[in-house]
XYZ file of C-alpha atoms in Angstrom:
378
model
C 0.000 0.000 0.000
C 2.867 2.342 0.784
C 4.319 1.886 -2.683
C 0.990 2.554 -4.334
C 0.469 5.736 -2.326
C 3.942 7.094 -2.877
C 3.899 6.259 -6.555
C 0.688 8.131 -7.284
C 0.454 11.857 -7.912
C 4.029 12.957 -7.096
C 3.012 16.621 -7.234
C 0.394 16.034 -4.556
C 2.884 14.304 -2.276
C 5.387 17.095 -2.864
C 2.753 19.529 -1.580
C 2.123 17.304 1.439
C 5.850 17.178 2.187
C 5.958 20.948 1.811
C 3.350 21.277 4.552
C 5.622 19.262 6.822
C 8.203 22.064 6.830
C 6.196 24.620 8.864
C 4.876 21.804 11.064
C 8.401 20.656 11.868
C 9.471 24.247 12.545
C 6.489 24.787 14.885
C 7.104 21.580 16.830
C 10.853 22.198 17.018
C 10.378 25.700 18.441
C 7.898 24.428 21.034
C 10.243 21.620 21.998
C 13.186 24.017 22.328
C 11.211 26.287 24.670
C 10.064 23.276 26.684
C 13.613 21.936 27.037
C 14.761 25.347 28.283
C 11.891 25.409 30.789
C 12.862 21.966 32.076
C 15.727 23.801 33.784
C 14.320 27.315 34.134
C 10.766 26.845 35.272
C 10.538 26.377 39.070
C 8.442 23.841 40.946
C 7.199 24.554 44.465
C 9.412 23.168 47.199
C 8.869 23.441 50.926
C 11.691 25.498 52.487
C 13.837 23.783 55.130
C 12.716 26.045 57.982
C 9.544 27.815 59.157
C 8.604 31.236 57.801
C 7.204 33.834 60.207
C 5.334 35.529 57.344
C 3.140 32.442 56.877
C 1.075 33.691 59.800
C 0.455 36.953 57.957
C -1.028 35.210 54.917
C -4.593 34.175 54.207
C -6.023 31.472 51.969
C -9.199 32.699 50.245
C -11.514 30.067 48.756
C -14.623 30.872 46.671
C -17.271 28.135 46.787
C -20.100 27.575 44.347
C -21.730 24.135 44.331
C -18.602 22.385 45.619
C -20.208 19.763 47.867
C -18.561 16.947 45.903
C -15.074 18.510 46.011
C -14.556 20.518 49.197
C -14.548 17.568 51.674
C -11.472 16.172 49.929
C -9.679 19.519 49.598
C -10.478 21.201 52.915
C -8.145 19.152 55.164
C -5.151 20.110 53.014
C -6.148 23.752 52.995
C -6.325 23.824 56.780
C -3.008 21.987 57.146
C -1.171 24.109 54.565
C 0.108 26.566 57.177
C -1.711 29.792 56.340
C -2.476 32.188 59.175
C -6.135 32.112 58.258
C -8.486 30.350 55.843
C -11.606 32.184 54.656
C -14.209 30.440 52.526
C -17.084 32.247 50.821
C -20.299 30.568 49.758
C -21.223 32.082 46.407
C -24.904 31.171 46.212
C -24.448 27.403 46.248
C -27.570 25.296 45.725
C -26.118 21.858 46.570
C -25.656 22.280 50.318
C -22.017 23.386 50.137
C -22.380 25.963 52.925
C -24.069 23.570 55.322
C -21.464 20.876 54.596
C -18.527 23.222 55.211
C -20.034 24.515 58.455
C -20.518 20.941 59.633
C -16.940 19.993 58.740
C -15.492 23.031 60.492
C -17.558 22.363 63.622
C -16.683 18.698 63.875
C -13.522 17.391 62.282
C -11.576 20.665 62.312
C -13.011 22.627 65.199
C -10.604 25.239 66.465
C -8.903 25.666 63.080
C -8.145 29.208 61.796
C -10.957 28.948 59.253
C -14.321 30.599 58.781
C -17.114 30.566 56.237
C -18.805 33.782 55.127
C -21.883 34.230 52.925
C -21.557 35.930 49.566
C -23.586 38.981 48.605
C -25.754 39.202 45.473
C -23.711 39.742 42.332
C -23.935 43.265 40.917
C -24.524 43.918 37.235
C -21.351 43.904 35.179
C -19.514 41.372 37.363
C -18.659 37.788 36.432
C -19.196 35.270 39.207
C -15.677 34.376 40.300
C -14.249 37.935 40.263
C -17.139 39.065 42.467
C -16.628 36.209 44.928
C -12.864 36.855 45.102
C -13.376 40.607 45.549
C -15.541 39.921 48.602
C -12.975 37.496 49.990
C -10.219 40.102 49.733
C -12.344 42.476 51.806
C -12.760 39.829 54.514
C -9.096 39.857 55.588
C -6.345 42.392 56.222
C -3.523 39.871 55.697
C -0.306 41.022 54.034
C -0.417 38.226 51.439
C -3.648 37.130 49.763
C -3.725 33.642 48.251
C -6.813 32.803 46.203
C -7.413 29.084 45.816
C -10.067 27.065 43.982
C -12.090 24.577 45.979
C -10.714 21.570 44.084
C -7.026 22.249 44.770
C -5.241 19.688 46.943
C -2.582 21.402 49.087
C 0.159 19.560 50.951
C 1.291 20.481 54.484
C 3.696 23.392 54.259
C 2.163 24.730 51.051
C 1.915 28.234 52.529
C 5.640 28.316 53.272
C 6.466 26.928 49.819
C 4.382 29.619 48.087
C 5.805 32.445 50.179
C 9.381 31.198 49.775
C 9.051 31.031 45.982
C 7.426 34.464 45.855
C 10.344 35.873 47.796
C 12.907 34.019 45.676
C 11.410 35.460 42.474
C 10.759 38.872 43.988
C 7.174 38.461 42.851
C 4.372 40.803 43.807
C 1.804 38.744 41.905
C 2.372 34.998 41.841
C 0.547 32.078 40.259
C 0.960 28.346 40.677
C -0.014 25.887 37.940
C -1.071 22.825 39.955
C -0.219 19.315 38.861
C -3.252 17.901 37.067
C -4.840 14.774 38.458
C -6.956 13.077 35.797
C -9.337 10.176 35.441
C -11.304 10.000 32.198
C -9.619 9.932 28.794
C -10.956 13.388 27.988
C -9.143 14.725 31.048
C -5.953 12.797 30.296
C -5.745 14.092 26.740
C -6.870 17.683 27.234
C -6.362 18.969 30.800
C -2.524 18.936 30.612
C -2.684 21.152 27.519
C -3.147 24.096 29.886
C 0.392 23.578 31.138
C 1.609 22.688 27.631
C 0.689 26.174 26.437
C 2.671 27.614 29.352
C 5.830 25.503 29.204
C 6.052 25.370 25.401
C 5.036 28.963 24.771
C 6.529 31.104 27.526
C 10.265 30.906 28.235
C 10.535 31.582 31.958
C 13.224 34.198 31.420
C 10.771 36.472 29.601
C 9.123 37.265 32.937
C 12.178 39.366 33.763
C 12.189 41.114 30.380
C 10.400 44.335 29.391
C 8.052 42.283 27.174
C 4.879 42.988 29.116
C 2.762 40.710 26.949
C 4.730 37.794 28.450
C 2.145 37.005 31.114
C 0.293 33.922 32.306
C -1.587 32.797 35.395
C -3.740 29.956 36.665
C -6.778 31.001 38.670
C -6.628 27.809 40.711
C -3.861 29.321 42.865
C -3.126 33.044 42.595
C -1.300 35.116 45.226
C -0.853 38.873 45.735
C 1.085 41.052 48.067
C -1.515 43.403 49.538
C -0.030 46.495 47.868
C 0.060 44.722 44.481
C -3.570 43.708 44.811
C -4.467 47.345 45.436
C -2.299 48.516 42.523
C -4.171 46.391 39.964
C -7.538 47.427 41.384
C -8.168 43.965 42.770
C -10.653 41.771 40.986
C -12.605 44.900 40.219
C -10.020 45.550 37.515
C -11.193 42.413 35.672
C -14.768 42.312 36.913
C -16.349 41.247 33.614
C -13.629 38.815 32.478
C -14.429 35.121 32.035
C -10.701 34.282 32.007
C -9.899 36.568 34.910
C -6.577 34.958 35.849
C -4.768 35.732 32.588
C -6.389 39.185 32.509
C -4.986 39.908 35.987
C -1.524 38.720 34.990
C -1.520 40.981 31.945
C -2.829 43.888 33.991
C -0.109 43.353 36.593
C 2.565 43.429 33.899
C 1.122 46.612 32.400
C 1.240 48.234 35.838
C 4.923 47.366 36.131
C 4.468 44.737 38.848
C 6.684 41.688 39.022
C 4.896 38.478 38.071
C 6.079 35.113 39.350
C 5.122 31.611 38.226
C 5.752 28.066 39.410
C 4.511 24.542 38.919
C 2.672 22.938 41.812
C 4.469 19.587 41.866
C 3.382 17.472 44.821
C 2.614 20.635 46.833
C -0.446 21.717 44.830
C -2.534 19.336 42.728
C -5.947 19.666 41.138
C -8.570 17.672 39.310
C -10.376 20.465 37.506
C -12.860 18.317 35.607
C -14.375 14.902 36.249
C -15.757 13.846 32.844
C -16.040 14.778 29.175
C -18.958 17.143 29.749
C -17.056 19.175 32.343
C -13.910 19.230 30.196
C -15.888 20.533 27.220
C -17.690 23.231 29.185
C -14.714 24.253 31.324
C -12.109 24.530 28.582
C -14.552 25.767 25.960
C -15.657 28.839 27.877
C -12.153 30.289 27.822
C -11.254 29.808 24.157
C -12.958 32.872 22.700
C -11.770 35.319 25.393
C -8.211 34.029 24.968
C -8.498 34.622 21.217
C -9.685 38.180 21.737
C -13.207 37.337 20.589
C -11.995 36.229 17.128
C -13.828 33.039 16.227
C -11.811 32.587 13.055
C -8.655 32.446 15.163
C -10.094 29.703 17.384
C -10.942 27.621 14.308
C -7.593 28.315 12.642
C -5.668 27.315 15.777
C -7.614 24.056 16.039
C -7.074 23.170 12.364
C -3.374 23.910 12.752
C -3.071 21.600 15.762
C -4.839 18.817 13.854
C -2.242 19.295 11.123
C 0.660 19.447 13.584
C -0.240 16.534 15.877
C -2.844 14.279 14.234
C -1.839 14.382 10.561
C 1.755 13.235 11.219
C 0.548 9.904 12.602
C -1.727 9.378 9.584
C 1.040 10.222 7.117
C 3.988 8.669 8.943
C 3.695 5.332 7.144
C 4.329 6.911 3.756
C 6.413 10.033 4.353
C 9.643 10.291 6.402
C 9.224 13.969 7.284
C 5.902 13.258 8.930
C 7.444 10.447 10.947
C 9.802 13.015 12.447
C 6.859 15.303 13.201
C 4.984 12.474 14.935
C 8.063 11.716 17.050
C 8.444 15.369 18.024
C 4.822 15.520 19.181
C 5.197 12.456 21.392
C 8.514 13.739 22.760
C 6.935 17.082 23.648
C 4.136 15.475 25.622
C 6.484 12.989 27.314
C 8.807 15.772 28.496
C 5.768 17.714 29.720
C 4.673 14.724 31.778
C 8.208 14.420 33.141
C 8.434 18.087 34.140
C 5.014 18.307 35.785
C 5.244 14.922 37.489
C 2.093 13.645 35.792
C 3.904 10.577 34.382
C 0.965 9.645 32.113
C 3.107 8.000 29.428
C 0.156 6.388 27.644
C -1.445 9.790 27.142
C 1.893 10.998 25.741
C 1.911 8.190 23.192
C -1.636 9.057 22.096
C -1.053 12.816 21.786
C -2.260 12.622 18.161
C -5.774 12.061 19.492
C -5.794 15.283 21.536
C -6.785 17.680 18.695
C -9.583 15.314 17.696
C -10.775 15.133 21.305
C -10.651 18.938 21.398
C -13.187 19.217 18.581
C -16.222 19.405 20.925
C -14.324 21.923 23.100
C -13.834 24.158 20.065
C -17.482 23.784 19.135
C -18.491 24.789 22.656
C -16.061 27.688 22.649
C -17.548 29.148 19.477
C -20.976 29.500 21.057
C -22.012 32.988 21.994
C -23.524 31.927 25.324
C -21.544 29.860 27.826
C -22.903 28.217 30.971
C -20.644 27.428 33.940
C -21.603 26.643 37.520
C -25.218 27.423 36.722
C -24.425 30.914 35.413
C -24.737 32.117 31.848
C -22.103 34.280 30.138
C -22.070 35.972 26.747
C -18.661 35.827 25.024
């Protein structure tokens, strides 16, 4: 079959081989950035000794319908070493508030944690920015650490975050937690969040005057109090669906120092539990990240099908595409190595990721997005 394919329509195969050139260049550049970040990009480590400033930090946790997640995450949050933990119930309808109150009264009575009720959301505010803005008002701590309700923190996480902030001289600091996955949709797609970071942003650019070099993960986002005030808090991104990246870019524009780290074993998260959640969760951020340009979302998806899926289909017949397929697998394997995910089977099946992302793209192109029971127009 290979001989028949290669012997037919030489001009057509020449065009196919020509397409391999930009694909190989794209994959090679991504791999080069990733290899540099294997050494550059830091991972949270607990410092050898205690830090007095841990007592002057607060962990701020917005809650909206988290009854199935918060019981697993709350023990780690309370043992992480923050001076205080404040949780805010953002209009949950699944009994989250009652469950948290019960847990705090029984299993962890006497802990430095409290639950506060959220106020009605004003017009012009997205849900999470409004919840986080209220949380910031609930504490006068010197360092504010906003944390999603599904993040698993290890003991000493507060000291690790503060130590890395100090090491980087960061005023705004974000941690990309290690992804814990279950379903195949999660295994193929959730790590792509970190892939975009490690293959697209050389860590050294954070110290350059290139202010567009900015990234953040809303799952774990920390501010020095004065930096939070300087960016206008979450009020500065009140209507943003992807508020974390918007805050990082705003911080850079204001001349603040942005720090980043991987979570490693200190901070882990399972953001989505099934294909439906993956589609809705990842899809809602595509259009805002593309600046509202639907054509760009489609073009990026088509390009990734060409760069990662097509090489496997063409590898039997064309040597250049075999190299491209190998580069794609190598990229994902090194990503798994750096983050500690170690999902080698998912690395071998990276060609399936763009295909699996098709429904995510379709969801992202919709004008109206629904997340956590709230509707957003993008």
